[in-house]
XYZ file of C-alpha atoms in Angstrom:
302
model
C -24.286 -4.099 29.504
C -27.905 -4.199 27.690
C -29.972 -1.727 29.226
C -33.376 -3.124 30.778
C -35.807 -1.491 28.643
C -34.288 -3.553 25.931
C -34.280 -7.032 27.381
C -38.465 -7.267 27.050
C -37.595 -6.278 23.264
C -34.841 -8.905 22.657
C -37.039 -11.684 24.573
C -40.156 -10.803 22.202
C -37.595 -11.192 19.254
C -36.014 -14.634 20.673
C -39.745 -15.844 21.290
C -40.744 -14.868 17.402
C -37.695 -16.685 16.193
C -38.149 -19.822 18.241
C -41.771 -19.979 17.018
C -40.420 -19.891 13.387
C -37.870 -22.513 14.057
C -40.411 -24.751 15.422
C -42.548 -24.144 12.469
C -40.053 -25.277 10.312
C -39.588 -28.443 12.075
C -43.350 -28.945 11.929
C -43.782 -28.229 8.498
C -40.728 -29.646 6.570
C -39.382 -33.201 6.502
C -35.699 -32.160 5.759
C -34.698 -28.794 6.647
C -31.071 -27.394 7.257
C -29.445 -24.423 8.788
C -27.203 -22.577 6.786
C -24.274 -21.700 8.846
C -21.555 -19.091 7.933
C -19.564 -18.753 11.557
C -20.912 -14.994 11.466
C -22.840 -13.454 14.147
C -26.265 -14.008 12.642
C -25.817 -17.762 11.857
C -24.199 -18.019 15.312
C -27.449 -16.573 17.152
C -29.592 -18.799 14.706
C -27.676 -21.801 16.132
C -28.121 -20.635 19.629
C -31.639 -20.012 19.064
C -32.028 -23.552 17.632
C -30.771 -25.142 20.711
C -33.044 -23.073 22.882
C -36.011 -23.953 20.802
C -35.661 -27.864 21.097
C -33.942 -28.339 24.320
C -33.535 -30.611 26.007
C -33.660 -32.508 22.766
C -31.025 -32.263 20.143
C -31.424 -29.744 17.253
C -33.489 -31.663 14.879
C -31.788 -30.462 11.578
C -28.103 -30.208 10.437
C -26.125 -27.404 10.046
C -24.494 -26.650 6.608
C -21.562 -24.321 5.644
C -20.914 -23.257 2.135
C -16.982 -23.247 2.160
C -15.569 -20.985 -0.505
C -12.266 -22.330 0.489
C -11.194 -18.503 1.001
C -12.610 -18.085 4.575
C -10.901 -16.576 7.517
C -9.112 -19.285 9.248
C -10.310 -17.903 12.582
C -13.828 -18.348 11.185
C -13.382 -22.078 10.439
C -11.690 -22.673 13.854
C -14.778 -21.229 15.616
C -17.208 -22.786 13.242
C -15.919 -26.479 14.491
C -15.873 -25.708 18.159
C -19.577 -24.028 17.754
C -20.810 -27.037 16.350
C -19.231 -29.214 18.973
C -20.337 -27.238 21.845
C -24.176 -27.329 20.322
C -23.887 -31.497 19.834
C -25.033 -30.429 16.017
C -24.129 -32.127 12.819
C -22.280 -30.347 10.272
C -22.044 -30.696 6.489
C -19.673 -28.615 4.273
C -20.567 -27.980 0.741
C -17.251 -27.183 -1.020
C -16.874 -24.412 -3.801
C -13.359 -25.918 -4.717
C -15.332 -29.274 -5.321
C -17.892 -27.219 -7.577
C -14.999 -26.025 -9.453
C -13.009 -29.097 -9.723
C -16.291 -30.818 -11.273
C -16.594 -28.055 -13.669
C -19.867 -26.997 -12.406
C -18.566 -23.237 -12.005
C -15.440 -21.335 -13.562
C -13.252 -19.667 -10.910
C -13.045 -15.816 -11.625
C -9.512 -14.273 -12.539
C -8.242 -11.022 -12.127
C -7.640 -8.301 -9.556
C -11.274 -8.214 -8.372
C -12.068 -11.832 -8.558
C -13.984 -13.676 -6.011
C -15.604 -17.034 -5.077
C -18.686 -15.438 -3.517
C -20.837 -15.680 -6.501
C -19.817 -19.293 -7.065
C -21.439 -20.183 -3.646
C -24.843 -20.083 -5.528
C -24.171 -23.143 -7.688
C -22.418 -25.269 -4.536
C -25.585 -24.422 -2.391
C -28.096 -25.351 -5.016
C -26.217 -28.698 -5.782
C -25.986 -29.343 -2.045
C -29.800 -28.647 -1.475
C -30.570 -31.109 -4.500
C -28.042 -33.511 -3.156
C -29.532 -33.794 0.046
C -33.120 -33.273 -0.746
C -33.498 -30.333 1.854
C -36.835 -28.866 1.550
C -36.022 -25.819 3.649
C -32.545 -23.870 4.386
C -32.777 -21.783 7.344
C -30.786 -18.366 6.802
C -29.729 -15.499 9.129
C -30.716 -12.927 6.555
C -32.237 -9.715 8.259
C -34.694 -7.053 6.449
C -32.551 -4.326 7.659
C -29.366 -5.294 5.970
C -29.911 -4.668 2.351
C -32.970 -3.404 0.129
C -33.373 -6.835 -1.518
C -33.311 -8.801 1.686
C -36.189 -6.125 2.976
C -38.482 -7.851 0.258
C -37.939 -11.591 2.041
C -40.767 -13.221 3.992
C -40.189 -15.435 6.670
C -40.900 -18.284 4.557
C -39.469 -17.358 1.238
C -40.398 -19.802 -1.675
C -37.938 -20.988 -4.195
C -38.790 -22.779 -7.518
C -37.648 -25.941 -8.725
C -34.510 -23.975 -10.237
C -34.073 -22.503 -6.798
C -34.774 -19.138 -7.885
C -36.595 -16.576 -6.215
C -39.565 -14.312 -7.493
C -39.818 -11.262 -5.387
C -43.171 -10.574 -6.867
C -44.542 -13.686 -5.940
C -44.082 -14.168 -1.998
C -47.015 -15.522 0.118
C -48.862 -13.303 2.763
C -48.181 -14.141 6.192
C -51.007 -12.455 8.322
C -51.250 -13.420 12.007
C -47.962 -15.422 11.881
C -49.365 -18.279 9.558
C -46.659 -19.591 7.476
C -47.538 -21.489 4.041
C -44.860 -23.959 3.540
C -46.691 -25.789 0.855
C -44.647 -26.710 -2.041
C -44.353 -28.802 -5.361
C -41.874 -31.467 -5.962
C -38.359 -30.121 -6.333
C -39.247 -26.595 -5.081
C -37.930 -25.530 -1.662
C -38.150 -22.503 1.050
C -35.705 -20.254 2.493
C -36.635 -19.336 6.223
C -35.320 -16.169 7.864
C -36.278 -16.399 11.614
C -34.484 -13.114 12.292
C -36.130 -11.044 9.818
C -37.284 -8.319 12.110
C -33.909 -8.134 13.909
C -31.522 -5.353 13.508
C -27.745 -5.379 13.652
C -28.062 -3.705 17.013
C -30.449 -6.281 18.305
C -28.230 -9.063 17.179
C -25.138 -7.641 19.145
C -27.571 -6.862 22.155
C -28.746 -10.221 22.127
C -25.030 -11.919 21.966
C -24.377 -9.445 24.927
C -27.539 -10.495 26.885
C -26.878 -14.438 26.423
C -22.995 -14.020 26.578
C -22.704 -15.943 23.286
C -18.955 -16.676 22.105
C -18.090 -15.141 18.810
C -15.088 -15.289 16.542
C -12.393 -13.017 17.377
C -12.186 -11.388 14.274
C -15.115 -9.253 15.125
C -12.807 -7.702 17.618
C -10.135 -5.186 17.111
C -6.906 -6.592 16.061
C -3.697 -5.799 14.119
C -3.891 -6.734 10.594
C -2.293 -5.858 7.097
C -4.888 -4.530 4.790
C -5.455 -3.387 1.156
C -7.550 -0.444 0.105
C -9.504 -1.007 -2.904
C -12.417 1.376 -4.283
C -13.144 2.658 -0.413
C -13.073 -0.823 0.999
C -10.302 -2.341 3.160
C -9.564 -5.841 2.678
C -7.488 -8.151 4.830
C -4.464 -9.249 3.029
C -4.546 -12.661 2.389
C -3.018 -15.257 -0.561
C -6.773 -14.961 -2.021
C -6.469 -11.152 -2.753
C -4.289 -10.101 -5.777
C -2.243 -6.983 -4.777
C -0.942 -4.782 -7.620
C 1.970 -2.394 -7.715
C -0.405 0.505 -7.267
C -2.316 -1.081 -4.228
C -1.840 0.781 -1.052
C -1.137 -1.752 1.781
C -0.615 -0.794 5.551
C -1.033 -2.392 8.830
C -4.011 -1.145 10.767
C -6.118 -1.744 14.009
C -9.048 -3.468 12.344
C -12.230 -5.685 12.882
C -14.851 -7.377 11.094
C -18.215 -6.257 10.916
C -19.377 -9.220 8.825
C -17.972 -12.378 7.872
C -17.583 -13.870 4.633
C -15.139 -14.926 1.811
C -11.690 -13.093 2.398
C -11.724 -11.556 -1.142
C -14.947 -9.552 -0.754
C -15.336 -9.008 3.147
C -14.171 -5.501 4.044
C -12.777 -4.771 7.634
C -13.258 -1.351 9.488
C -10.753 0.539 11.596
C -11.651 -0.148 15.111
C -10.710 -0.122 18.762
C -13.562 -2.269 20.005
C -12.272 -5.026 22.081
C -15.610 -6.206 23.715
C -19.238 -6.655 22.838
C -19.911 -3.719 24.706
C -17.726 -1.568 22.535
C -19.137 -3.144 19.347
C -22.581 -2.097 20.496
C -21.513 1.417 21.028
C -19.928 1.518 17.375
C -23.074 0.314 15.884
C -24.904 2.887 17.582
C -22.737 5.723 16.371
C -22.349 4.261 12.794
C -24.013 5.914 9.824
C -22.805 3.077 7.401
C -24.706 -0.034 7.041
C -22.797 -3.207 7.787
C -22.665 -4.276 4.178
C -21.282 -1.172 3.435
C -17.962 -2.748 3.472
C -18.916 -5.616 1.402
C -17.024 -5.720 -1.789
C -19.308 -8.162 -3.730
C -22.315 -5.707 -2.909
C -20.713 -2.825 -4.818
C -20.533 -4.590 -8.503
C -23.921 -3.163 -9.286
C -26.630 -1.388 -7.779
C -28.762 -4.625 -7.602
C -26.054 -7.081 -7.002
C -27.612 -8.482 -3.774
C -30.947 -8.910 -5.653
C -29.576 -10.220 -8.831
C -27.780 -12.867 -6.761
C -30.785 -13.757 -4.605
C -32.954 -14.241 -7.778
C -30.490 -16.763 -8.909
C -30.557 -18.644 -5.902
C -28.157 -16.916 -3.573
C -28.562 -16.722 0.311
């Protein structure tokens, strides 16, 4: 149950996000919402429906599909898009590999997560999107804390954290040159706790992998990865069956799971309140270097 004194705070965040989404529709000709099937993009989809109701959402949703997603996420994605009566575009990393646009990594630590950048930028260019709405929040990671609501990308899709525009009094500058685009982050001021409390307040359905379930996992460098055909297991790896849940959702090769007995959204809220580890603390892709996220974002990542 969301406590009363949080409800006003959540409605203020909701109002801010709705305002940003309406600004996107007003300032850009061809925006798109980046949808992963994770909790943040789910909330963005929900807010999009609120922002333009009773009209339909005026922009499509796009999923950059690595081909190594949790099956539960793909099933949820299709059902949620149908519920919102939205249009879905799927950009495939496998197609990028087949076309020679990217080279698949090999070995024990291989992941398609980094390859998403090329697939995303190709899709933005193909569909001529001038704004891509994402669910990133400033509390997630130090690189994301540098983003503005309207985050400019140059003609190569790259981000310069030192060249961000001021956003005084909620005035957003969406002016751009030919070939450039913006990433827009309506949830910038939300926290992980805000997202979960809003999901509880609105009773938003979420993928069942966010709740505790029994799954085989492999332990790898302080991260537990769900066992799958996409995760290479060596003889020296420790594999066991545990009760776990996902705290974030992404490619199965880099999305860690956490031991948990949380079976409801209220249980998750209690876990988040007690946790001393950030939600991306279990993301294997963030452990490749101290600046892994910022390096990817500069090259055009989400």
